[in-house]
Short mmCIF file of C-alpha atoms in Angstrom, two decimals:
data_model
loop_
_atom_site.label_atom_id
_atom_site.label_comp_id
_atom_site.label_asym_id
_atom_site.label_seq_id
_atom_site.Cartn_x
_atom_site.Cartn_y
_atom_site.Cartn_z
CA MET M 23 0.13 -0.02 0.26
CA ARG M 24 1.46 3.48 -1.09
CA ASP M 25 1.93 5.89 1.81
CA TYR M 26 0.56 9.72 1.80
CA ASP M 27 3.52 11.29 0.38
CA GLU M 28 3.64 8.77 -2.45
CA VAL M 29 -0.11 9.06 -3.29
CA THR M 30 0.40 13.24 -3.42
CA ALA M 31 3.87 13.48 -5.17
CA PHE M 32 1.92 14.55 -8.51
CA LEU M 33 1.34 17.90 -6.53
CA GLY M 34 5.17 18.43 -6.74
CA LYS M 35 7.38 19.98 -3.88
CA TRP M 36 6.94 23.75 -4.02
CA GLY M 37 4.13 24.89 -6.26
CA PRO M 38 1.61 27.79 -5.56
CA PHE M 39 -0.49 25.59 -2.98
CA GLN M 40 2.63 24.59 -0.70
CA ARG M 41 4.10 28.42 -1.06
CA LEU M 42 0.40 29.69 -0.01
CA ILE M 43 0.22 27.42 3.17
CA PHE M 44 3.89 27.83 4.03
CA PHE M 45 3.64 31.88 4.58
CA LEU M 46 0.10 31.81 5.87
CA LEU M 47 0.97 29.27 8.56
CA SER M 48 3.97 31.05 9.21
CA ALA M 49 2.33 34.39 9.38
CA SER M 50 -0.14 32.93 12.12
CA ILE M 51 2.54 32.77 14.32
CA ILE M 52 3.75 36.46 14.68
CA PRO M 53 1.43 37.45 17.52
CA ASN M 54 2.96 34.42 19.20
CA GLY M 55 6.23 36.19 19.51
CA PHE M 56 4.40 39.30 20.76
CA ASN M 57 2.55 37.60 23.38
CA GLY M 58 5.23 34.75 24.50
CA MET M 59 7.74 37.59 25.56
CA SER M 60 5.33 40.61 26.27
CA ILE M 61 5.72 40.20 29.97
CA VAL M 62 9.53 41.49 29.75
CA PHE M 63 7.92 44.98 29.24
CA LEU M 64 4.31 44.60 30.70
CA ALA M 65 6.14 43.91 33.79
CA GLY M 66 9.05 45.90 33.89
CA THR M 67 10.23 47.10 36.99
CA PRO M 68 11.76 50.32 36.92
CA GLU M 69 14.22 52.08 39.52
CA HIS M 70 12.42 53.11 42.57
CA ARG M 71 12.41 54.44 46.20
CA CYS M 72 10.21 55.18 49.19
CA ARG M 73 7.85 58.12 48.80
CA VAL M 74 8.24 61.24 51.22
CA PRO M 75 4.77 62.82 51.28
CA ASP M 76 4.77 66.61 49.93
CA THR M 77 3.12 67.28 53.10
CA ALA M 78 5.75 66.53 55.33
CA ASN M 79 7.50 69.53 56.72
CA LEU M 80 11.18 68.78 55.65
CA SER M 81 13.94 71.17 54.65
CA SER M 82 15.17 70.30 50.83
CA ALA M 83 18.63 68.54 52.67
CA TRP M 84 16.58 66.26 54.60
CA ARG M 85 14.13 65.39 52.09
CA ASN M 86 17.27 64.83 49.96
CA HIS M 87 18.66 62.41 52.55
CA SER M 88 15.30 60.84 53.46
CA VAL M 89 16.28 57.30 51.79
CA PRO M 90 19.51 55.56 52.76
CA VAL M 91 22.02 54.21 50.24
CA ARG M 92 23.52 50.90 49.69
CA LEU M 93 26.68 49.96 47.51
CA GLN M 94 25.74 48.06 44.49
CA ASP M 95 28.18 47.06 42.04
CA GLY M 96 30.90 49.37 43.33
CA ARG M 97 28.64 52.53 43.50
CA GLU M 98 26.26 54.06 45.76
CA VAL M 99 22.32 53.76 45.10
CA LEU M 100 19.19 54.56 46.97
CA GLN M 101 17.43 52.01 48.93
CA SER M 102 14.25 50.47 47.13
CA CYS M 103 12.46 49.44 50.18
CA ARG M 104 13.63 51.27 53.24
CA ARG M 105 13.50 55.01 54.50
CA TYR M 106 14.55 57.01 57.45
CA ARG M 107 12.06 57.09 60.33
CA LEU M 108 9.77 60.04 58.77
CA ALA M 109 8.77 61.23 62.38
CA MET M 110 12.01 61.56 63.54
CA ILE M 111 13.62 63.29 60.36
CA VAL M 112 10.61 65.69 60.62
CA ASN M 113 11.86 66.36 64.15
CA PHE M 114 15.42 67.18 63.03
CA SER M 115 14.49 69.07 60.32
CA ALA M 116 12.13 71.17 62.56
CA LEU M 117 15.22 71.72 65.15
CA GLY M 118 17.24 72.96 62.30
CA LEU M 119 19.92 70.10 62.37
CA GLU M 120 21.73 69.12 59.08
CA PRO M 121 22.06 65.69 57.71
CA GLY M 122 25.72 64.14 57.90
CA ARG M 123 26.90 67.13 59.68
CA ASP M 124 24.77 67.16 62.76
CA VAL M 125 23.24 64.03 62.81
CA ASP M 126 24.97 60.62 61.79
CA LEU M 127 22.63 59.05 59.26
CA GLU M 128 24.02 55.43 59.75
CA GLN M 129 22.75 55.54 63.36
CA LEU M 130 19.16 56.47 62.30
CA GLU M 131 16.09 53.91 62.40
CA GLN M 132 14.76 52.91 59.35
CA GLU M 133 11.12 51.88 58.20
CA GLY M 134 9.31 50.52 55.36
CA CYS M 135 7.67 52.35 52.38
CA LEU M 136 4.39 53.46 54.50
CA ASP M 137 3.61 55.68 51.93
CA GLY M 138 4.24 53.94 48.82
CA TRP M 139 6.64 54.25 46.30
CA GLU M 140 8.38 56.51 43.50
CA PHE M 141 8.98 55.01 40.15
CA SER M 142 11.22 56.25 37.75
CA GLN M 143 9.74 56.97 34.46
CA ASP M 144 13.23 57.05 32.51
CA ILE M 145 12.56 53.79 30.98
CA TYR M 146 8.86 53.06 31.43
CA LEU M 147 5.98 55.24 32.01
CA SER M 148 3.69 52.34 33.45
CA THR M 149 3.80 48.75 34.00
CA ILE M 150 1.92 46.32 35.98
CA VAL M 151 4.70 46.68 38.66
CA THR M 152 4.18 50.49 39.11
CA GLU M 153 0.09 50.62 38.91
CA TRP M 154 0.00 47.69 41.61
CA SER M 155 3.26 47.99 43.55
CA LEU M 156 4.60 44.71 42.92
CA VAL M 157 8.27 45.70 44.75
CA CYS M 158 9.65 44.90 47.99
CA GLU M 159 7.12 43.00 50.10
CA GLU M 160 5.13 42.02 46.81
CA ASP M 161 7.92 41.35 44.04
CA TRP M 162 7.31 37.84 44.42
CA LYS M 163 4.11 38.28 42.28
CA THR M 164 6.43 39.33 39.67
CA PRO M 165 8.02 36.03 38.78
CA LEU M 166 4.64 34.55 39.59
CA THR M 167 2.88 36.24 36.92
CA THR M 168 5.33 34.99 34.52
CA SER M 169 5.29 31.27 35.74
CA LEU M 170 1.81 31.22 35.73
CA PHE M 171 1.49 32.48 32.22
CA PHE M 172 3.50 29.44 31.49
CA VAL M 173 1.17 27.38 33.51
CA GLY M 174 -1.35 28.28 30.87
CA VAL M 175 1.29 27.34 28.13
CA LEU M 176 1.65 24.19 29.96
CA LEU M 177 -2.35 23.33 30.02
CA GLY M 178 -2.89 24.24 26.79
CA SER M 179 0.22 21.98 25.52
CA PHE M 180 -1.84 19.26 27.14
CA VAL M 181 -5.03 20.06 25.86
CA SER M 182 -4.50 21.34 22.25
CA GLY M 183 -2.90 17.72 21.00
CA GLN M 184 -5.87 15.92 21.79
CA LEU M 185 -8.33 18.52 20.79
CA SER M 186 -6.78 18.91 17.36
CA ASP M 187 -6.57 15.14 17.33
CA ARG M 188 -10.09 14.67 17.71
CA PHE M 189 -11.52 17.79 16.29
CA GLY M 190 -9.39 18.88 13.55
CA ARG M 191 -6.27 20.95 13.29
CA LYS M 192 -7.91 24.04 11.32
CA THR M 193 -10.76 24.10 14.04
CA ILE M 194 -8.56 24.31 16.88
CA LEU M 195 -5.89 26.51 15.51
CA PHE M 196 -8.45 29.17 14.96
CA ALA M 197 -10.25 28.52 18.02
CA THR M 198 -6.83 29.09 19.94
CA MET M 199 -5.98 32.29 18.08
CA ALA M 200 -9.74 33.40 19.03
CA VAL M 201 -8.74 32.95 22.93
CA GLN M 202 -5.31 34.36 22.43
CA THR M 203 -6.42 37.23 21.14
CA GLY M 204 -9.59 37.85 23.18
CA PHE M 205 -8.22 37.18 26.61
CA SER M 206 -5.32 39.91 25.46
CA PHE M 207 -7.93 42.54 25.25
CA LEU M 208 -9.53 41.98 28.32
CA GLN M 209 -5.97 42.02 30.07
CA ILE M 210 -6.27 46.09 29.43
CA PHE M 211 -9.28 46.25 31.43
CA SER M 212 -7.68 44.72 34.54
CA ILE M 213 -8.53 46.12 37.98
CA ASN M 214 -6.00 44.46 39.82
CA TRP M 215 -3.04 42.06 39.72
CA GLU M 216 -5.42 38.77 40.24
CA MET M 217 -7.34 39.86 37.33
CA PHE M 218 -4.68 40.35 35.13
CA THR M 219 -2.88 37.29 36.36
CA VAL M 220 -6.18 34.75 35.60
CA LEU M 221 -6.46 36.25 32.20
CA PHE M 222 -2.90 35.96 31.54
CA VAL M 223 -2.92 32.00 32.28
CA ILE M 224 -5.76 31.80 29.51
CA VAL M 225 -3.65 33.69 27.22
CA GLY M 226 -1.08 31.36 27.50
CA MET M 227 -3.16 28.41 27.07
CA GLY M 228 -4.35 30.16 23.31
CA GLN M 229 -0.62 31.10 22.99
CA ILE M 230 1.03 27.87 22.71
CA SER M 231 -2.24 25.69 21.33
CA ASN M 232 -2.02 28.01 18.36
CA TYR M 233 1.71 27.47 17.83
CA VAL M 234 1.77 23.55 17.92
CA VAL M 235 -1.44 23.10 15.79
CA ALA M 236 0.12 25.28 12.87
CA PHE M 237 3.32 23.44 13.22
CA ILE M 238 1.56 20.20 13.00
CA LEU M 239 -1.03 21.47 10.26
CA GLY M 240 2.13 22.76 8.12
CA THR M 241 3.71 19.43 8.94
CA GLU M 242 1.22 17.39 7.61
CA ILE M 243 0.14 19.22 4.22
CA LEU M 244 3.78 19.92 3.05
CA GLY M 245 6.00 17.49 1.44
CA LYS M 246 8.82 15.83 3.20
CA SER M 247 11.80 18.57 1.65
CA VAL M 248 9.62 21.67 2.68
CA ARG M 249 8.62 20.21 6.06
CA ILE M 250 12.27 20.92 7.65
CA ILE M 251 12.19 24.59 6.01
CA PHE M 252 8.77 25.13 7.56
CA SER M 253 9.61 24.03 11.08
CA THR M 254 12.67 26.33 10.94
CA LEU M 255 12.56 28.98 8.52
CA GLY M 256 8.99 29.17 8.45
CA VAL M 257 7.00 28.88 11.85
CA CYS M 258 10.28 29.76 13.83
CA THR M 259 11.67 32.50 11.95
CA PHE M 260 8.22 34.50 11.96
CA PHE M 261 7.82 33.96 15.62
CA ALA M 262 11.28 35.76 15.90
CA VAL M 263 9.91 38.44 13.89
CA GLY M 264 7.23 38.82 16.24
CA TYR M 265 9.62 38.96 19.16
CA MET M 266 11.97 41.58 17.36
CA LEU M 267 9.08 43.59 16.74
CA LEU M 268 7.69 43.42 20.45
CA PRO M 269 10.51 45.86 21.77
CA LEU M 270 9.99 48.15 18.85
CA PHE M 271 6.34 48.50 19.85
CA ALA M 272 7.40 48.87 23.57
CA TYR M 273 9.86 51.85 22.72
CA PHE M 274 7.27 53.93 21.38
CA ILE M 275 4.57 52.87 23.65
CA ARG M 276 5.75 52.97 27.11
CA ASP M 277 2.05 52.45 28.87
CA TRP M 278 1.50 48.72 29.44
CA ARG M 279 -2.42 49.09 28.61
CA MET M 280 -1.72 51.07 25.18
CA LEU M 281 1.14 48.53 24.81
CA LEU M 282 -1.11 45.65 25.31
CA LEU M 283 -3.77 46.74 22.65
CA ALA M 284 -1.44 47.07 19.82
CA LEU M 285 0.00 43.65 20.37
CA THR M 286 -3.90 42.53 20.28
CA VAL M 287 -4.52 44.30 17.12
CA PRO M 288 -2.60 41.70 14.95
CA GLY M 289 -4.75 38.71 16.15
CA VAL M 290 -7.40 40.26 14.85
CA LEU M 291 -5.91 40.48 11.07
CA CYS M 292 -5.55 36.61 11.33
CA VAL M 293 -9.24 35.89 10.79
CA PRO M 294 -9.37 36.03 7.17
CA LEU M 295 -6.77 33.37 7.19
CA TRP M 296 -9.67 31.06 7.62
CA TRP M 297 -10.98 30.82 4.08
CA PHE M 298 -7.50 30.32 2.78
CA ILE M 299 -6.15 27.53 5.11
CA PRO M 300 -7.41 23.95 4.40
CA GLU M 301 -7.84 21.17 7.03
CA SER M 302 -4.88 18.39 6.91
CA PRO M 303 -5.67 16.22 4.63
CA ARG M 304 -3.72 13.47 6.73
CA TRP M 305 -6.02 14.02 9.79
CA LEU M 306 -9.00 13.80 7.48
CA ILE M 307 -7.88 10.10 6.40
CA SER M 308 -7.19 9.15 9.62
CA GLN M 309 -10.79 9.74 10.49
CA ARG M 310 -12.10 8.05 7.45
CA ARG M 311 -12.96 11.24 5.68
CA PHE M 312 -11.82 10.42 2.57
CA LYS M 313 -13.96 12.42 0.28
CA GLU M 314 -12.95 15.95 1.97
CA ALA M 315 -9.38 14.75 1.85
CA GLU M 316 -9.46 14.33 -1.85
CA ASP M 317 -11.36 17.46 -2.49
CA ILE M 318 -8.63 19.19 -0.74
CA ILE M 319 -6.22 17.40 -2.81
CA GLN M 320 -8.02 18.01 -6.29
CA LYS M 321 -8.32 21.70 -5.32
CA ALA M 322 -4.40 21.99 -4.42
CA ALA M 323 -3.66 20.30 -7.74
CA LYS M 324 -5.51 23.08 -9.81
CA ILE M 325 -3.85 25.71 -7.79
CA ASN M 326 -0.43 24.11 -8.91
CA ASN M 327 -1.70 23.78 -12.66
CA VAL M 328 -1.18 19.90 -12.32
CA THR M 329 -3.19 17.10 -13.43
CA ALA M 330 -4.57 15.11 -10.89
CA PRO M 331 -5.73 11.44 -10.87
CA VAL M 332 -9.36 11.11 -11.11
CA VAL M 333 -9.29 9.11 -8.00
CA VAL M 334 -6.42 10.13 -5.82
CA PHE M 335 -7.03 7.64 -3.11
CA ASP M 336 -7.53 3.89 -4.34
CA PRO M 337 -10.73 2.52 -3.10
CA VAL M 338 -9.11 -0.63 -2.29
CA GLU M 339 -6.17 1.17 -0.37
CA GLN M 340 -8.82 3.05 1.29
CA GLN M 341 -10.82 0.12 2.36
CA GLU M 342 -7.10 -1.31 3.83
CA GLN M 343 -6.70 1.81 5.79
CA LEU M 344 -10.42 1.69 7.33
CA PRO M 345 -9.47 -0.77 10.20
CA LEU M 346 -5.99 0.87 10.81
CA LYS M 347 -7.86 4.38 11.24
CA GLN M 348 -10.62 2.95 13.69
CA GLN M 349 -7.77 2.55 16.27
CA LYS M 350 -8.26 4.33 19.33
CA VAL M 351 -5.34 6.25 21.09
CA PHE M 352 -4.96 7.84 24.28
CA ILE M 353 -2.08 9.71 26.11
CA LEU M 354 -0.84 6.32 27.85
CA ASP M 355 -0.21 5.02 24.29
CA LEU M 356 2.92 7.15 24.51
CA PHE M 357 4.10 4.74 27.19
CA ARG M 358 2.70 1.46 25.92
CA THR M 359 5.88 -0.51 25.25
CA ARG M 360 9.34 -0.31 26.73
CA ASN M 361 10.78 1.40 23.68
CA ILE M 362 7.95 4.08 23.16
CA ALA M 363 8.50 4.66 26.92
CA THR M 364 11.81 5.32 26.74
CA ILE M 365 11.48 7.53 23.69
CA THR M 366 8.60 9.52 25.81
CA ILE M 367 10.73 10.13 28.95
CA MET M 368 13.71 11.28 27.01
CA SER M 369 11.80 13.37 24.78
CA LEU M 370 10.08 15.31 27.88
CA LEU M 371 13.19 15.60 29.55
CA LEU M 372 15.00 17.05 26.17
CA TRP M 373 11.96 19.88 26.01
CA MET M 374 12.02 20.44 29.19
CA LEU M 375 15.52 21.28 30.18
CA THR M 376 16.09 23.16 26.56
CA SER M 377 12.83 25.07 27.46
CA VAL M 378 14.73 26.79 31.03
CA GLY M 379 17.66 27.56 28.86
CA TYR M 380 15.81 29.03 26.12
CA PHE M 381 13.14 31.21 28.36
CA ALA M 382 15.41 32.13 31.33
CA LEU M 383 17.98 33.61 28.63
CA SER M 384 14.99 35.57 26.98
CA LEU M 385 13.40 36.60 30.20
CA ASN M 386 17.00 37.75 31.69
CA THR M 387 17.18 40.75 28.81
CA PRO M 388 16.09 43.62 31.13
CA ASN M 389 18.76 42.41 33.75
CA LEU M 390 21.62 42.95 31.33
CA HIS M 391 23.80 45.58 31.08
CA GLY M 392 22.56 48.65 28.95
CA ASP M 393 19.25 49.58 27.16
CA PRO M 394 16.72 46.76 27.67
CA TYR M 395 15.00 47.37 24.52
CA LEU M 396 18.29 47.08 22.58
CA ASN M 397 18.74 43.84 24.39
CA CYS M 398 15.60 42.21 24.03
CA PHE M 399 15.99 43.15 20.19
CA PHE M 400 19.26 41.26 20.12
CA SER M 401 17.99 38.44 22.17
CA ALA M 402 15.26 38.00 19.29
CA LEU M 403 17.73 39.04 16.64
CA ILE M 404 20.02 36.12 17.50
CA GLU M 405 17.25 33.72 16.83
CA VAL M 406 17.13 34.55 13.18
CA PRO M 407 20.63 32.84 12.35
CA ALA M 408 20.19 29.76 15.04
CA TYR M 409 16.99 29.16 12.86
CA ILE M 410 18.97 29.06 9.58
CA ALA M 411 21.72 26.85 11.15
CA ALA M 412 19.21 24.78 12.60
CA TRP M 413 17.61 24.24 8.65
CA LEU M 414 20.79 23.96 7.17
CA LEU M 415 21.86 21.29 9.87
CA LEU M 416 18.88 19.17 9.40
CA ARG M 417 19.25 19.33 5.71
CA THR M 418 22.13 16.88 5.58
CA LEU M 419 23.03 15.63 9.20
CA PRO M 420 21.41 13.29 11.46
CA ARG M 421 18.93 14.80 14.15
CA ARG M 422 20.68 13.41 17.20
CA TYR M 423 23.83 14.28 16.50
CA VAL M 424 23.07 18.23 15.54
CA ILE M 425 20.81 18.44 18.43
CA ALA M 426 23.60 17.39 20.96
CA GLY M 427 26.36 19.26 19.06
CA VAL M 428 24.45 22.47 19.47
CA LEU M 429 23.48 21.66 22.85
CA PHE M 430 26.85 21.01 23.84
CA PHE M 431 27.92 24.45 22.51
CA GLY M 432 25.48 26.43 23.86
CA GLY M 433 25.70 24.78 27.54
CA THR M 434 29.79 25.19 27.40
CA VAL M 435 29.56 29.01 26.37
CA LEU M 436 27.09 29.71 29.40
CA LEU M 437 29.39 27.99 31.55
CA LEU M 438 32.31 30.47 30.34
CA ILE M 439 30.45 33.15 31.97
CA GLN M 440 31.73 32.46 35.30
CA LEU M 441 35.04 33.22 33.99
CA VAL M 442 34.56 36.62 32.87
CA PRO M 443 35.27 39.70 35.35
CA ALA M 444 32.26 41.77 36.35
CA ASP M 445 33.53 44.68 34.57
CA TYR M 446 33.99 43.11 31.14
CA ASN M 447 29.68 43.44 30.63
CA PHE M 448 30.16 43.55 27.17
CA LEU M 449 31.98 40.24 26.99
CA SER M 450 29.19 38.24 29.10
CA ILE M 451 26.21 39.57 27.16
CA GLY M 452 28.22 38.17 24.00
CA LEU M 453 28.58 34.77 25.77
CA ALA M 454 24.92 34.98 26.80
CA MET M 455 23.73 35.54 22.92
CA LEU M 456 26.09 32.85 21.93
CA GLY M 457 24.60 30.57 24.36
CA LYS M 458 21.09 31.37 23.44
CA PHE M 459 22.17 30.92 19.98
CA GLY M 460 23.05 27.38 20.88
CA ILE M 461 19.94 26.51 22.86
CA THR M 462 17.30 28.13 20.15
CA SER M 463 18.77 25.94 17.27
CA ALA M 464 18.32 22.87 19.38
CA PHE M 465 14.77 23.87 20.44
CA ALA M 466 13.92 24.85 16.49
CA MET M 467 15.12 21.10 15.67
CA LEU M 468 12.93 19.18 18.63
CA TYR M 469 9.45 20.29 16.59
CA VAL M 470 10.62 18.22 13.19
CA PHE M 471 12.58 15.65 15.48
CA THR M 472 9.82 14.93 17.56
CA ALA M 473 7.27 14.97 15.00
CA GLU M 474 9.70 12.63 12.74
CA LEU M 475 9.89 10.16 15.64
CA TYR M 476 5.93 9.38 16.16
CA PRO M 477 3.24 8.30 13.80
CA THR M 478 0.15 10.28 12.29
CA LEU M 479 -2.49 8.77 14.73
CA VAL M 480 -0.49 9.85 17.86
CA ARG M 481 2.00 12.86 16.31
CA ASN M 482 -0.06 15.93 17.43
CA MET M 483 -0.51 14.48 20.82
CA ALA M 484 2.90 13.84 21.16
CA VAL M 485 4.50 17.20 20.03
CA GLY M 486 1.85 18.61 22.37
CA VAL M 487 2.70 16.22 25.51
CA ALA M 488 6.50 16.94 24.91
CA SER M 489 5.93 20.62 24.45
CA MET M 490 3.67 20.57 27.73
CA ALA M 491 6.77 19.22 29.28
CA SER M 492 9.12 22.26 27.95
CA ARG M 493 6.51 24.38 29.90
CA VAL M 494 7.70 22.68 32.93
CA GLY M 495 10.90 24.39 32.26
CA SER M 496 9.48 27.68 31.42
CA ILE M 497 7.59 27.80 34.80
CA ILE M 498 10.99 27.42 36.54
CA ALA M 499 12.68 29.67 34.29
CA PRO M 500 11.47 33.13 35.89
CA TYR M 501 12.96 32.03 39.24
CA PHE M 502 16.32 31.00 37.40
CA VAL M 503 16.77 34.74 36.40
CA TYR M 504 15.90 35.72 40.04
CA LEU M 505 19.08 33.64 41.19
CA GLY M 506 20.96 36.49 39.95
CA ALA M 507 20.02 38.82 42.38
CA TYR M 508 22.11 36.57 45.37
CA ASN M 509 24.88 35.53 42.67
CA ARG M 510 25.77 36.84 39.26
CA VAL M 511 27.02 33.80 37.56
CA LEU M 512 24.76 31.19 39.42
CA PRO M 513 22.01 31.24 36.72
CA TYR M 514 24.39 30.97 34.25
CA ILE M 515 26.23 27.61 35.44
CA LEU M 516 22.76 26.02 36.38
CA MET M 517 21.89 26.46 32.88
CA GLY M 518 25.09 25.60 31.43
CA SER M 519 25.14 22.00 33.37
CA LEU M 520 21.47 21.25 32.56
CA THR M 521 22.28 21.88 29.07
CA VAL M 522 25.12 19.98 28.51
CA LEU M 523 23.63 16.72 30.71
CA ILE M 524 20.67 16.90 27.94
CA GLY M 525 23.06 16.95 25.12
CA ILE M 526 24.47 13.77 26.44
CA ILE M 527 21.18 12.32 26.78
CA THR M 528 19.99 13.07 23.22
CA LEU M 529 22.70 10.68 21.82
CA PHE M 530 20.50 8.00 22.68
CA PHE M 531 17.60 8.61 20.81
CA PRO M 532 16.89 6.63 17.53
CA GLU M 533 17.53 8.20 14.27
CA SER M 534 14.67 9.97 12.13
CA PHE M 535 16.94 11.40 9.23
CA GLY M 536 15.79 10.11 5.74
CA ARG M 537 13.21 7.86 6.86
CA THR M 538 9.33 7.93 6.22
CA LEU M 539 7.10 9.24 8.78
CA PRO M 540 5.70 6.02 10.78
CA GLU M 541 2.10 5.58 10.29
CA THR M 542 1.81 3.07 13.45
CA LEU M 543 3.19 2.73 16.90
CA GLU M 544 4.91 -0.47 15.81
CA GLN M 545 6.93 1.25 13.46
CA MET M 546 8.84 3.78 15.68
CA GLN M 547 12.43 3.13 15.59
CA LYS M 548 14.41 1.57 18.75
CA VAL M 549 16.18 3.50 21.07
CA LYS M 550 19.93 3.38 20.85
CA GLY M 551 21.86 1.30 23.33
CA PHE M 552 19.27 -1.00 24.33
CA ARG M 553 18.80 -4.75 23.61
CA TYR M 554 15.36 -6.07 22.77
CA ARG M 555 14.17 -9.55 22.48
CA LYS M 556 13.37 -10.72 19.10
CA LYS M 557 9.74 -10.91 18.25
CA THR M 558 7.62 -14.38 18.69
CA LYS M 559 5.58 -15.19 15.23
CA GLY M 560 2.73 -15.19 17.23
CA SER M 561 3.48 -11.40 18.46
CA MET M 562 4.26 -10.43 14.78
CA GLU M 563 1.15 -11.73 13.63
CA LYS M 564 -0.79 -9.81 16.51
CA GLU M 565 1.13 -6.14 15.37
CA GLU M 566 0.35 -7.36 11.49
CA ASN M 567 -3.22 -7.65 12.48
CA PRO M 568 -4.75 -4.10 11.37
CA LYS M 569 -8.15 -4.69 13.87
CA VAL M 570 -6.14 -4.60 16.77
CA ILE M 571 -7.43 -1.63 19.30
CA ILE M 572 -4.86 0.47 21.07
CA THR M 573 -6.26 1.53 24.38
CA SER M 574 -4.42 3.20 27.46
CA PHE M 575 -4.63 -0.11 29.23
#
């Protein structure tokens, strides 16, 4: 029986139909670049100090010395969360005493910011941090906001695969785009941090679901040779384009509500794509909806100006596929045998630890030396050559070796940061960007690698579950960033070590390079370094029996 690629080979590899699908699906990813990293500016924390009320009867000298100083990177800066006891310095001011001359400031009692804070507007006019005072005793809410967004992404990763396997790629793609855009708009009207965060969780659910389903839809429609370009130069590069546009928008729109409104608009522009993006023929065939799949192929042939067979899918081949497509699959089928379970567990670790490095480096850009808008732009820009490198490597080299190689490179570069003197900030930034280059290249390859390992029946679910595991890493990532407040190089040591570790694990994956996409769980490749018993005649007959029903039991 011919496989799908052989049946549809008459369409060609890169006709008008393939180009249309390529660019439309890639364009639908641009809003993901906005929403995925928008928290960098929405929750930006400007310099701040305790507010001293205008009504306080203080001389100009005491008002200028009302906040204690501390040493930071060898220079004196104002304390962010403490001030001198207001009643005491008002009394000193009334007595005509001068700070530093008549009164030893180091001996004065201190108190918290009882009257709120004064925030610098040099970088941000307004963020959720300045609006709801998420600093000092409340600063734990800032990383939690980011983590809860990724909790939503985690939930979306879990749900999107199963929903699109059941209801179709196209339907779930546009439903999740609507969720992402609609709830981002509702965030503008948030009246407190709790409301903002709950809506942000839902935005996260839609954000990753849209990304995963668009990737799977393109993978199943496009041919083998275009599939790699789509997953790297297509989906990933257009995500980077959205990411690069984020600091541009944020630079000119420095109020968080107006910025959020501007970032919501591109999602509305994706609505007309419904009439141009078709359903996945592979999914329709898996649902025994052969007539609809054939109509899509016939339309594609017309767009490509090629002659299609009168009957694209032979009736005999259709009947042979009917029992196969009656298989029922559940998430536990990803752990059905020792080999499949091993591949799945290693995939979960690979996605999770790669995600820790990627998101920690991305979220850390405001803390790097220099302009936060430029740092964010460079962090996005470095992803473009990383995706190009991923595409070039995937074209000619075995998957597991190139993924392991770029992970080794990224992890080693991050470990070198601890050797850089504190004064050489530019060198630390350069090494951090090179580390992100390696980790981003690996991340881009994970989608195509995982999709090639699993069969059509569970492919979307497998990629969704693997992506779900990566969100566990992204939930942890904000706290890696905050470790830098205690030790400048500790986050890089941890990220580098984990990245090198997962690079070693990658070498044990089976190789998918140059192989046809598997259609059944039995066709999956074997894990390297494990011995397997030879199949008995009875077990082989059982696997070949098309009436076997796959269940979670």
